[in-house]
mmCIF file of C-alpha atoms in Angstrom:
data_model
loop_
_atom_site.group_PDB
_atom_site.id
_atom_site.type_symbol
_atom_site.label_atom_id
_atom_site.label_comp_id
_atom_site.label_asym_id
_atom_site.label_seq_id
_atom_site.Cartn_x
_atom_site.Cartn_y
_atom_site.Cartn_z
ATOM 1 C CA UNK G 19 -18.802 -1.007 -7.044
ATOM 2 C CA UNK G 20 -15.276 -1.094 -5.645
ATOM 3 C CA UNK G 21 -12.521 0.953 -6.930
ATOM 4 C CA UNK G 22 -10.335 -1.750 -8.474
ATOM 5 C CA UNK G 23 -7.316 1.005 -7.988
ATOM 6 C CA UNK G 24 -7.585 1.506 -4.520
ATOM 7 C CA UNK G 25 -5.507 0.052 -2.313
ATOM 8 C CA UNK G 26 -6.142 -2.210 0.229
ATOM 9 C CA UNK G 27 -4.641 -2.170 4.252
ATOM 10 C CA UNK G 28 -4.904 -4.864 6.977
ATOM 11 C CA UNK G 29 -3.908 -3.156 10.453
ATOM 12 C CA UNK G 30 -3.441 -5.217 13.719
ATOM 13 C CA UNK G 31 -4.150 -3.441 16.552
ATOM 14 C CA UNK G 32 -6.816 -0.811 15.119
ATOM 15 C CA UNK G 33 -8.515 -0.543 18.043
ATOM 16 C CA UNK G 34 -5.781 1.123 19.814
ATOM 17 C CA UNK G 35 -4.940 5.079 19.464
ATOM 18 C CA UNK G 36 -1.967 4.383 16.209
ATOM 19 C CA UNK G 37 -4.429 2.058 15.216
ATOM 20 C CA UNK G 38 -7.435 4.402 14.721
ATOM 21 C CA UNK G 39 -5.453 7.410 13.293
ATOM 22 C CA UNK G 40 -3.452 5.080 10.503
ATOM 23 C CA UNK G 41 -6.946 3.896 9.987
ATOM 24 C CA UNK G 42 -8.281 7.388 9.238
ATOM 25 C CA UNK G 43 -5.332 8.629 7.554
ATOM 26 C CA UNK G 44 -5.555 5.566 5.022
ATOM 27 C CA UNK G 45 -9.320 5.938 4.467
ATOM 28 C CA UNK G 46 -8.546 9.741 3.294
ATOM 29 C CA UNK G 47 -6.225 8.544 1.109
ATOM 30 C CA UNK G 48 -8.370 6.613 -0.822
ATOM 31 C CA UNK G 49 -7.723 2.762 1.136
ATOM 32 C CA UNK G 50 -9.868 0.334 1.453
ATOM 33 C CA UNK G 51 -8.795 -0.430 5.689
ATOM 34 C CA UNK G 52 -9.483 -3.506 7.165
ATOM 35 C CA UNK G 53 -8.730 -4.158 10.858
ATOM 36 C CA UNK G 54 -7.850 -7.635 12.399
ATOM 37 C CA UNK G 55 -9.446 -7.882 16.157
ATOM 38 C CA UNK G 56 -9.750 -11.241 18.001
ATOM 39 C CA UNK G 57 -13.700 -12.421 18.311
ATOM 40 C CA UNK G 58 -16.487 -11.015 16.045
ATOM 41 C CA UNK G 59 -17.769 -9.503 19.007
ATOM 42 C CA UNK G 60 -15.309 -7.400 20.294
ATOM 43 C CA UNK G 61 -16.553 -4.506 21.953
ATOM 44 C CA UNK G 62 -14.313 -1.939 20.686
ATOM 45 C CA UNK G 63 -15.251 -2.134 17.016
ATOM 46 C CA UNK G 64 -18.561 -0.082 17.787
ATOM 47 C CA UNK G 65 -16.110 3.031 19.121
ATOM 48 C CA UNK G 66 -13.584 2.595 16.414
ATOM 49 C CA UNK G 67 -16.368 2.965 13.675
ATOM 50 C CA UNK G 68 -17.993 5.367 15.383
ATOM 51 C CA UNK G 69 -14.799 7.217 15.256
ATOM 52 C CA UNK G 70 -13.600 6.266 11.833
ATOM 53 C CA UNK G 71 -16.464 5.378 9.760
ATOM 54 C CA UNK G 72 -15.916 3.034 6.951
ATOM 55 C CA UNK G 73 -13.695 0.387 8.147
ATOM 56 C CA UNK G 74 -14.163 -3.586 7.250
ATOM 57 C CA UNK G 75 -12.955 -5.967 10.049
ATOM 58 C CA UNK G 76 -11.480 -9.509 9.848
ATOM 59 C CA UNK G 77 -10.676 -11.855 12.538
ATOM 60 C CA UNK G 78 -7.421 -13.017 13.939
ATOM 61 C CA UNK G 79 -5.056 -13.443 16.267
ATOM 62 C CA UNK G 80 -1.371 -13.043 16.802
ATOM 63 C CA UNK G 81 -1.537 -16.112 19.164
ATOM 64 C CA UNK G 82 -2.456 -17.834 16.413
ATOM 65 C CA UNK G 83 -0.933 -18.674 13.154
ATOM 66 C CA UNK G 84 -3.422 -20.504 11.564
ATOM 67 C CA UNK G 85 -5.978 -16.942 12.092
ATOM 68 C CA UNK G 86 -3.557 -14.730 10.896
ATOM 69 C CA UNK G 87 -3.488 -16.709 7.542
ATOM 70 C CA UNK G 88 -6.977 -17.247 6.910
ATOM 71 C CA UNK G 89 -7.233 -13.220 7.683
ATOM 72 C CA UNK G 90 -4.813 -12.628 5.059
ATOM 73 C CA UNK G 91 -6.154 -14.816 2.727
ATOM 74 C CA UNK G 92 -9.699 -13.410 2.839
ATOM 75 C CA UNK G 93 -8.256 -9.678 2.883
ATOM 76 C CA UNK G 94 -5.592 -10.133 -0.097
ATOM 77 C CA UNK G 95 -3.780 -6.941 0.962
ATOM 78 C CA UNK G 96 -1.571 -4.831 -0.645
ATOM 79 C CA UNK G 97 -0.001 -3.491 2.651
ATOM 80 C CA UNK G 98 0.276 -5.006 6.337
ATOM 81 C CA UNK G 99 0.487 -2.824 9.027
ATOM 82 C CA UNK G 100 0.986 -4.256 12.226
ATOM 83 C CA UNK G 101 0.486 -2.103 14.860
ATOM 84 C CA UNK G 102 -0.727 -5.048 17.611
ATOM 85 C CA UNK G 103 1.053 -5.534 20.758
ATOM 86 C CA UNK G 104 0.354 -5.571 24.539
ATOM 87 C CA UNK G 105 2.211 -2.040 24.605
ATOM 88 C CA UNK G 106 1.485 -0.723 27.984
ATOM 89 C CA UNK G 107 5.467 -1.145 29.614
ATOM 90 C CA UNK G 108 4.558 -1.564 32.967
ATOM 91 C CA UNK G 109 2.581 -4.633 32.256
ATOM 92 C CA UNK G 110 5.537 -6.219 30.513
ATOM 93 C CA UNK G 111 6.988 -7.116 33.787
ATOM 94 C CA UNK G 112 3.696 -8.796 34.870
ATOM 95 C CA UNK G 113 3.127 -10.343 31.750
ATOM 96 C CA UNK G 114 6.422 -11.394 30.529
ATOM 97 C CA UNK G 115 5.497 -14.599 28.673
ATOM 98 C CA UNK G 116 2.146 -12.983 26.984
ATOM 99 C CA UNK G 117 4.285 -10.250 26.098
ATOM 100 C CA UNK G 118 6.809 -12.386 24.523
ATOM 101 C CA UNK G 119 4.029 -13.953 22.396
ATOM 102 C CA UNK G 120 2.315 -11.058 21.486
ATOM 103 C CA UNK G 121 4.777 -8.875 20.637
ATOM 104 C CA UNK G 122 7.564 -10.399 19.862
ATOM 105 C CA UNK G 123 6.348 -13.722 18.366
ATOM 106 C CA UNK G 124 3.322 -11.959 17.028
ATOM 107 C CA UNK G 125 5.615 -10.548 14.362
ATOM 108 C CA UNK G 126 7.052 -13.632 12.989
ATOM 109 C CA UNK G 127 3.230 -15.210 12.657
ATOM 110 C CA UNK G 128 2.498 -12.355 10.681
ATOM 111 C CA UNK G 129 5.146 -12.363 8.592
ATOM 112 C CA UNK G 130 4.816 -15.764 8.099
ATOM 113 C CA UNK G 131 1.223 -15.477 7.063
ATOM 114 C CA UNK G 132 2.351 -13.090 4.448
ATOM 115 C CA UNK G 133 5.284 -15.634 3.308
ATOM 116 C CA UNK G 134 2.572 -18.560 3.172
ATOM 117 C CA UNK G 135 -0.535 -16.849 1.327
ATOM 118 C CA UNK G 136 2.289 -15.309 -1.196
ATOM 119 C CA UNK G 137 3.766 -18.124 -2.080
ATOM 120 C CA UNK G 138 7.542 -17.144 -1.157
ATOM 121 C CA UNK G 139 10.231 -19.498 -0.733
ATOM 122 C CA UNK G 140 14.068 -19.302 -0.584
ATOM 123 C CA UNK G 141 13.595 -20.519 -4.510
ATOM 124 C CA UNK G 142 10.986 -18.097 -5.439
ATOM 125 C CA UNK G 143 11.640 -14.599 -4.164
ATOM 126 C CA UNK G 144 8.521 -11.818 -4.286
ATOM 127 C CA UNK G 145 7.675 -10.146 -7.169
ATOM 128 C CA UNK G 146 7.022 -6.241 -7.590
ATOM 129 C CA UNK G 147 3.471 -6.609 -6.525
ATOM 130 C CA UNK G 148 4.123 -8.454 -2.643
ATOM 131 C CA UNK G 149 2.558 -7.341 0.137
ATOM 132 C CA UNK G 150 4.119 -4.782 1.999
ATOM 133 C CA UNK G 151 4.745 -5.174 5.772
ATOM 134 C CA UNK G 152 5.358 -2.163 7.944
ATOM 135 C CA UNK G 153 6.430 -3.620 11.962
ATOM 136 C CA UNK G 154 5.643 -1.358 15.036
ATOM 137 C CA UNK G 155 9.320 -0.972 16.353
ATOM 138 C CA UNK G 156 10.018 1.232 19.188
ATOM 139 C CA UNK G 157 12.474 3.468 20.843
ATOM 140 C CA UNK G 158 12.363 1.636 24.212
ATOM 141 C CA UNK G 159 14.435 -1.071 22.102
ATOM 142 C CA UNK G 160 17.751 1.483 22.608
ATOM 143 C CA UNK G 161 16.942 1.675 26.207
ATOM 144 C CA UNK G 162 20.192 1.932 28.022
ATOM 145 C CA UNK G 163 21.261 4.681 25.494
ATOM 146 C CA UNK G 164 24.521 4.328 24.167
ATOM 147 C CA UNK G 165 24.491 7.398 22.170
ATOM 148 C CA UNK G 166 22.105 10.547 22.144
ATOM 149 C CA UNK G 167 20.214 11.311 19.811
ATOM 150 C CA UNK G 168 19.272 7.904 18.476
ATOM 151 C CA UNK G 169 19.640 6.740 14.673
ATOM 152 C CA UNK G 170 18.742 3.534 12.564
ATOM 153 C CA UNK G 171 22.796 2.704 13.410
ATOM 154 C CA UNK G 172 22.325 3.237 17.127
ATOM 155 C CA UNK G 173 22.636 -0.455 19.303
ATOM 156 C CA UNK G 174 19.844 -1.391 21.400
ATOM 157 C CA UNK G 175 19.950 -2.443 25.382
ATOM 158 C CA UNK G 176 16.110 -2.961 25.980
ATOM 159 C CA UNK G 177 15.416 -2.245 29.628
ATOM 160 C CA UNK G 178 11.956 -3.941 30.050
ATOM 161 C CA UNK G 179 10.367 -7.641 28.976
ATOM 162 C CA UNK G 180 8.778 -4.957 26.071
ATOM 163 C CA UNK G 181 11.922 -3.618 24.963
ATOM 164 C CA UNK G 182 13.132 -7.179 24.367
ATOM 165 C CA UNK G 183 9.975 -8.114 22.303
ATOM 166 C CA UNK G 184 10.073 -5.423 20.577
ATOM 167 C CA UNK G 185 13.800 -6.123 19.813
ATOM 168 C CA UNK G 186 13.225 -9.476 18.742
ATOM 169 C CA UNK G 187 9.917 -8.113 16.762
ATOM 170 C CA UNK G 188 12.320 -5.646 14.320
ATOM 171 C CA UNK G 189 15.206 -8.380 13.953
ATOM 172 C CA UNK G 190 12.574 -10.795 12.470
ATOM 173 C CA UNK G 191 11.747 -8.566 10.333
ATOM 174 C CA UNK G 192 14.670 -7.666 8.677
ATOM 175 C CA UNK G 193 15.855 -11.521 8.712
ATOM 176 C CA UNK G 194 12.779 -11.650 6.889
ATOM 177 C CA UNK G 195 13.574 -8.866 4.411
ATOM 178 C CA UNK G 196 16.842 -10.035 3.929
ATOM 179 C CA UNK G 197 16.049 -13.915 3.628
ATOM 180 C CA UNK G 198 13.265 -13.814 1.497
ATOM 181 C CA UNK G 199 13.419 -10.672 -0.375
ATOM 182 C CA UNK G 200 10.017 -9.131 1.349
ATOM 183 C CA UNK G 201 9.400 -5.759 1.618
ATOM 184 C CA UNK G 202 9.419 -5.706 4.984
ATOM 185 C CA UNK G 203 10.451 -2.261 7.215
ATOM 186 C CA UNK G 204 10.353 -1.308 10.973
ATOM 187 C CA UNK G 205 9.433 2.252 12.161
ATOM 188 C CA UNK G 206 11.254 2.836 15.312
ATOM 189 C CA UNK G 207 8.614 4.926 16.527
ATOM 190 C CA UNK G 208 9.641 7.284 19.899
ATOM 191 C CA UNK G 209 6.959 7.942 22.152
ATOM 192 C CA UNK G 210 3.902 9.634 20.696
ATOM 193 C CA UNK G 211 0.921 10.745 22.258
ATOM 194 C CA UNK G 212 -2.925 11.872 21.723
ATOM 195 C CA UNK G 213 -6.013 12.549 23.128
ATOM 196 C CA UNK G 214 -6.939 8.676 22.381
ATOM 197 C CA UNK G 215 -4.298 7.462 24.514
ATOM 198 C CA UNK G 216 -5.039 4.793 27.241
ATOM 199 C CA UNK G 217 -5.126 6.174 31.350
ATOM 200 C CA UNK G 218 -2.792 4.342 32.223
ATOM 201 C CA UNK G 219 0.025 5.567 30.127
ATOM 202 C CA UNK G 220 2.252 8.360 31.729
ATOM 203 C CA UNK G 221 1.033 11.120 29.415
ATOM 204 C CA UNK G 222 -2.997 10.617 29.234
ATOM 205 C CA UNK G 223 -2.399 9.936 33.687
ATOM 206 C CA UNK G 224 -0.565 13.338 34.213
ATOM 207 C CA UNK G 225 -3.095 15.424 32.039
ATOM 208 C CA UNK G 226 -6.711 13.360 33.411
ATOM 209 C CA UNK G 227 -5.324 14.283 36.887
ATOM 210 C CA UNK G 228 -4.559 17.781 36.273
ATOM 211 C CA UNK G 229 -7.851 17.944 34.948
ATOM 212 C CA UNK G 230 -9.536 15.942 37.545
ATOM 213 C CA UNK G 231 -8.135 18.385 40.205
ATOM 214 C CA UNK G 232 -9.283 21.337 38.757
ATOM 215 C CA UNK G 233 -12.304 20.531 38.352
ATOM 216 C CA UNK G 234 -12.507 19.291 41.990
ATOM 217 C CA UNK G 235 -12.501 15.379 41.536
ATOM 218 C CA UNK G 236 -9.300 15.248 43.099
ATOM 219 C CA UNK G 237 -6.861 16.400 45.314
ATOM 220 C CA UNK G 238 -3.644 15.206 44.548
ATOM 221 C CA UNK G 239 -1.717 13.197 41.786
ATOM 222 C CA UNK G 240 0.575 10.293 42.765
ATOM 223 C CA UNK G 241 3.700 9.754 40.410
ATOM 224 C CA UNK G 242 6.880 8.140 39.771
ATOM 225 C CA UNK G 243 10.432 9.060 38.519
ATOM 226 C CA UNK G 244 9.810 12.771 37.120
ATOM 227 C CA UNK G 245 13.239 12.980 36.046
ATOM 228 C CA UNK G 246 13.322 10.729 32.996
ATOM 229 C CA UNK G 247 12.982 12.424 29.870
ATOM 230 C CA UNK G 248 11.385 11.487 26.465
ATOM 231 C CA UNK G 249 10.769 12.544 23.180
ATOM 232 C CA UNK G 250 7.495 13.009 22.364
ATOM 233 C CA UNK G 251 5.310 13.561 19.598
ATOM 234 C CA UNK G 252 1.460 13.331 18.302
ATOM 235 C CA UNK G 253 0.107 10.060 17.728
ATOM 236 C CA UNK G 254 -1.428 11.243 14.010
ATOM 237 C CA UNK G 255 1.991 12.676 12.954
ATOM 238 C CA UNK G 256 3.525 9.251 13.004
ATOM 239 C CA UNK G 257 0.776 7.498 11.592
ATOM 240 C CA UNK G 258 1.394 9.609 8.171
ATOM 241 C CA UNK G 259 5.258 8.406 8.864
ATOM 242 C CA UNK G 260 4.165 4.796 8.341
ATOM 243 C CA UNK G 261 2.403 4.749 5.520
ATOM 244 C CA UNK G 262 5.651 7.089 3.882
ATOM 245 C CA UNK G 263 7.618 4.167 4.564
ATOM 246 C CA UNK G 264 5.697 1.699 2.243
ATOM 247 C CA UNK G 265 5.396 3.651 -0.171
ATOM 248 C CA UNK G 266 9.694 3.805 -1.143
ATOM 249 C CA UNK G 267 10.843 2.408 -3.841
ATOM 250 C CA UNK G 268 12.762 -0.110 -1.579
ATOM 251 C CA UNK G 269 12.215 -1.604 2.340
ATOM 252 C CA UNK G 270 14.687 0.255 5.138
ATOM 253 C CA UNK G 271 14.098 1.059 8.526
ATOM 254 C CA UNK G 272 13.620 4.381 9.946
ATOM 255 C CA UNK G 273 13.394 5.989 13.180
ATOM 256 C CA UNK G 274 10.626 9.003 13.435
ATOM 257 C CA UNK G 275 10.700 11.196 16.609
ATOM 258 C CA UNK G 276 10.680 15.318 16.900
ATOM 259 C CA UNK G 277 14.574 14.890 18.163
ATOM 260 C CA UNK G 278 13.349 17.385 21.184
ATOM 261 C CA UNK G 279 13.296 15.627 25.001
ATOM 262 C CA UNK G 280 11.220 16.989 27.851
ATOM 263 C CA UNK G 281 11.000 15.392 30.958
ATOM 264 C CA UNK G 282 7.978 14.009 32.932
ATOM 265 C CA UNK G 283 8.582 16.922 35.100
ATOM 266 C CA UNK G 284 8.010 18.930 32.501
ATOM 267 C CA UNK G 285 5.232 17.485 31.500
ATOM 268 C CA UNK G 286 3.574 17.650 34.475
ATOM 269 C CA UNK G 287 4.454 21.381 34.960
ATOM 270 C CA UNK G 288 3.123 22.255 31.706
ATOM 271 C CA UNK G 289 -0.291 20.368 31.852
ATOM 272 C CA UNK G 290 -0.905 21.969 35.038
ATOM 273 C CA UNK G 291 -0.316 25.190 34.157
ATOM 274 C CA UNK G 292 -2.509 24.876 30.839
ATOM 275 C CA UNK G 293 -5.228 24.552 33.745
ATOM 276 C CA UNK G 294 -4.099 27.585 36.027
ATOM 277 C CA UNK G 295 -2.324 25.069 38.748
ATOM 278 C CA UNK G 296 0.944 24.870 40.173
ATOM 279 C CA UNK G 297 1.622 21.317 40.395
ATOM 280 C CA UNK G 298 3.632 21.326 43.409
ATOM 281 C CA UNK G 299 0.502 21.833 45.138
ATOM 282 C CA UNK G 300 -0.704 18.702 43.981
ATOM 283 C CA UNK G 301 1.669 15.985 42.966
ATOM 284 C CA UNK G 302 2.947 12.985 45.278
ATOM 285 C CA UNK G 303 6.064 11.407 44.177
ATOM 286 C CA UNK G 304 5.248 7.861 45.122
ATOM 287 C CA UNK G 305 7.596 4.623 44.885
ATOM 288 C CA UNK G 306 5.278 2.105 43.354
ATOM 289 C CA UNK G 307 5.245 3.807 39.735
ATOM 290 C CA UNK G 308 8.969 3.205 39.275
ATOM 291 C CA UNK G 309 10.119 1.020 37.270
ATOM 292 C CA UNK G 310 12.039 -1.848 38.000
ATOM 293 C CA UNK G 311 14.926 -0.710 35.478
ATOM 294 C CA UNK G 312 14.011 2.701 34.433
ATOM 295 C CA UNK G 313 14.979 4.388 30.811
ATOM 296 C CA UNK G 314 16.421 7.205 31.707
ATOM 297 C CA UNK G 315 16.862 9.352 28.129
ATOM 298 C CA UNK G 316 15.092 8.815 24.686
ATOM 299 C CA UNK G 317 15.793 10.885 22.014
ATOM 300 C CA UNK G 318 15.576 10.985 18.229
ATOM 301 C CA UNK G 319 17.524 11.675 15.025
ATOM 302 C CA UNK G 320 15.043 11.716 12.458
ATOM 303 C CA UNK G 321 17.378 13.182 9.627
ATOM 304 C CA UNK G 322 16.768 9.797 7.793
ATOM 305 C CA UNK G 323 13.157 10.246 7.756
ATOM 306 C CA UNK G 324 13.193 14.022 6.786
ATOM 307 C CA UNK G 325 15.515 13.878 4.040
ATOM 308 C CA UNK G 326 14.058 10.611 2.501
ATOM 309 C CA UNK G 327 10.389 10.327 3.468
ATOM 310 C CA UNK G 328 10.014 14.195 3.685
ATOM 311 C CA UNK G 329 8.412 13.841 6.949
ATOM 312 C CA UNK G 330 8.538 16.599 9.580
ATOM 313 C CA UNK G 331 6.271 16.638 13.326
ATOM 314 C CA UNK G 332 3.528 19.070 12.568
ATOM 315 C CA UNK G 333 2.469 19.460 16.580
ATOM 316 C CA UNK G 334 4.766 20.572 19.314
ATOM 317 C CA UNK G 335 5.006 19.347 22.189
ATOM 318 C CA UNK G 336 3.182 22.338 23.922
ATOM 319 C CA UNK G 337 0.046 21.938 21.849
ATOM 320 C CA UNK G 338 0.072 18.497 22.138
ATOM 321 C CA UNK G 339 -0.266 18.357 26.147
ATOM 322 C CA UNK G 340 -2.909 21.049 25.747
ATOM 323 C CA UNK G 341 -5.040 19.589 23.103
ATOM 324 C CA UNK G 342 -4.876 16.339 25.881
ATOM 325 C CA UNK G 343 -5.617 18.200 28.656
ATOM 326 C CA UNK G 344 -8.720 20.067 27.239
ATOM 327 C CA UNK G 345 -10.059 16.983 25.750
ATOM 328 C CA UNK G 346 -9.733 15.911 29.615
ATOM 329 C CA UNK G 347 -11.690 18.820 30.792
ATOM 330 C CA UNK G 348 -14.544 17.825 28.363
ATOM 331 C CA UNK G 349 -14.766 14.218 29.085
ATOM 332 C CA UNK G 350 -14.740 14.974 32.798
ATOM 333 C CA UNK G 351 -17.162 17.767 32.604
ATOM 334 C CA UNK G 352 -19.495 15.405 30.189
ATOM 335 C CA UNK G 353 -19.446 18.037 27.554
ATOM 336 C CA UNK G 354 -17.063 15.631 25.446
ATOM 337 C CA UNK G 355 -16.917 15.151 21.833
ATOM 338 C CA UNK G 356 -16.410 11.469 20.259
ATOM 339 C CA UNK G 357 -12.834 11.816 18.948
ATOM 340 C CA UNK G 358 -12.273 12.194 23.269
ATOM 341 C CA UNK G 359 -13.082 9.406 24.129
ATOM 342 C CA UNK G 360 -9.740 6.501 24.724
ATOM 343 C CA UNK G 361 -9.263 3.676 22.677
ATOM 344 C CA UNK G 362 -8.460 0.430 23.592
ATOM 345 C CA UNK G 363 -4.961 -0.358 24.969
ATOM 346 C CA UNK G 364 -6.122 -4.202 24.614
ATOM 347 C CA UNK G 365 -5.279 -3.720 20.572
ATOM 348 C CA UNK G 366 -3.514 -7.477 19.715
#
């Protein structure tokens, strides 16, 4: 029998590494979690269960309106957390148009889905028992900084085809919060990491090569601009940030970061060390892996988040890179547990 009390999630992109720890952070709080993946057989589902355990699966689309409202129809969630986007930034320039769709568009569908199966109307406004929608925002939306650290008030210059999406992604949602009286709120989410992250993001490629090269699979390590700097965090940190936000007694925005910047070159350094390397021995710099318009400095001001959500970063920095680059060492060496193994950075 099912616990009529418990509550019920619908994430988008839970195949992907925020995906798969909001999923597991819900399920030990008592959710019933439902993921939304395109195709009933998508190959990913098998890791994410395997992973996760006890997670129900629905399918949909962000393409595709008419999906997303049969998904939410069948699901009848109490929250909506949508977490689906083609996120990788590099791509975005390669993929402009999908990435318009997916993650920019993608948002209004959704919200729209929730608007349609609730009923809500510029006549009839939501009642205390709507769904809640929490939107995927993201610090690369400030992109050309124009004040550091970076707050909720702080005006955004995307720098990237995903910076724009993502722009247009949180403005739809608070037209929709403010139009229709949803309870609707972005998490401007800085850059957060894990051992789940894809290879082909900056942090997961600096600490597989270190690890490749120590253990002799490789000689060098070919990078890009090691000057920019970031703030970064762990991936399961901000997935308890999220589900904070839905649960306040009204919608607003917040930005979550550890309001501490390191640089890729730092990065680097550090993740070699934690494997007894110098990386000057090792790393290329290399032209190709710029970007065509680079972000030069994110950084945080989570004071909102701590004095209202009571959310604080539990993992530094420091333990973060080392907890990625032993995972490394395991999956390499074939000695690797299954909470090592990548997710999917296909996750709309």
């Amino acid at each position: 029998m099912e616990d009529p009390l418990s509550r019920r999630a619908l994430i988008t992109g839970i195949t992907g590494q925020d995906g798969s720890y909001l999923a597991e952070h819900l399920l030990a709080e008592g959710y019933e979690v439902w993921g939304l993946v395109r195709g009933q057989a998508n190959p990913h589902v098998s890791r994410l269960r395997k992973h996760i355990g006890d997670v129900r699966i629905t399918t949909g689309d962000l393409l595709d309106q008419g999906s997303l409202i049969s998904a939410v129809e069948r699901v009848r969630p109490d929250e909506v957390y949508n977490l689906g986007a083609i996120s990788y930034v590099p791509m975005s320039w390669q993929q402009a148009e999908l990435t318009a769709e997916v993650t920019g568009m993608g948002v209004l569908r959704m919200l729209e889905a929730i608007r349609v199966v609730s009923g809500i109307s510029q006549s009839r406004t939501p009642g205390g028992e709507q769904i809640r929608f929490y939107q995927a925002s993201s610090s690369e939306m400030f992109g050309m900084v124009r004040e550091t650290p970076q707050n909720e008030r702080t005006p955004f210059h995307p720098r990237s085809p995903y910076g724009v999406a993502k722009t247009y992604g949180h403005y739809i949602t608070q037209n929709y919060r403010e139009s229709y009286g949803m309870f609707a709120v972005s998490g401007i989410l800085f850059n957060h990491e894990s051992p789940r992250r894809g290879a082909e993001f900056v942090t997961r490629k600096v600490t597989l090569g270190a690890a490749r090269i120590k253990l002799g699979l490789a000689s060098e390590l070919r990078m890009g601009n090691l000057e920019a700097r970031r703030d970064w965090g762990y991936a399961g940190d901000y997935a308890r940030a999220m589900r904070m936000m839905l649960a306040q007694e009204a919608p607003e925005d917040y930005v979550i970061g550890t309001g501490k910047i390191h640089s890729v070159r730092d990065l680097v350094e550090f993740a070699f060390r934690t494997v007894g390397l110098d990386w000057q021995d090792h790393v290329v710099l290399d032209d190709r892996y710029t970007r065509p318009a680079e972000v030069d400095l994110l950084c945080a001001d989570p004071k909102k988040a701590r004095e209202q959500l009571g959310w604080e970063p539990r993992v530094t920095f420091e333990e973060l890179v080392t907890r990625m680059v032993e995972s490394d060492l395991r999956l390499l060496s074939g000695s690797a547990r299954p909470e090592d193994e990548p997710f999917s950075p296909d996750h709309w």
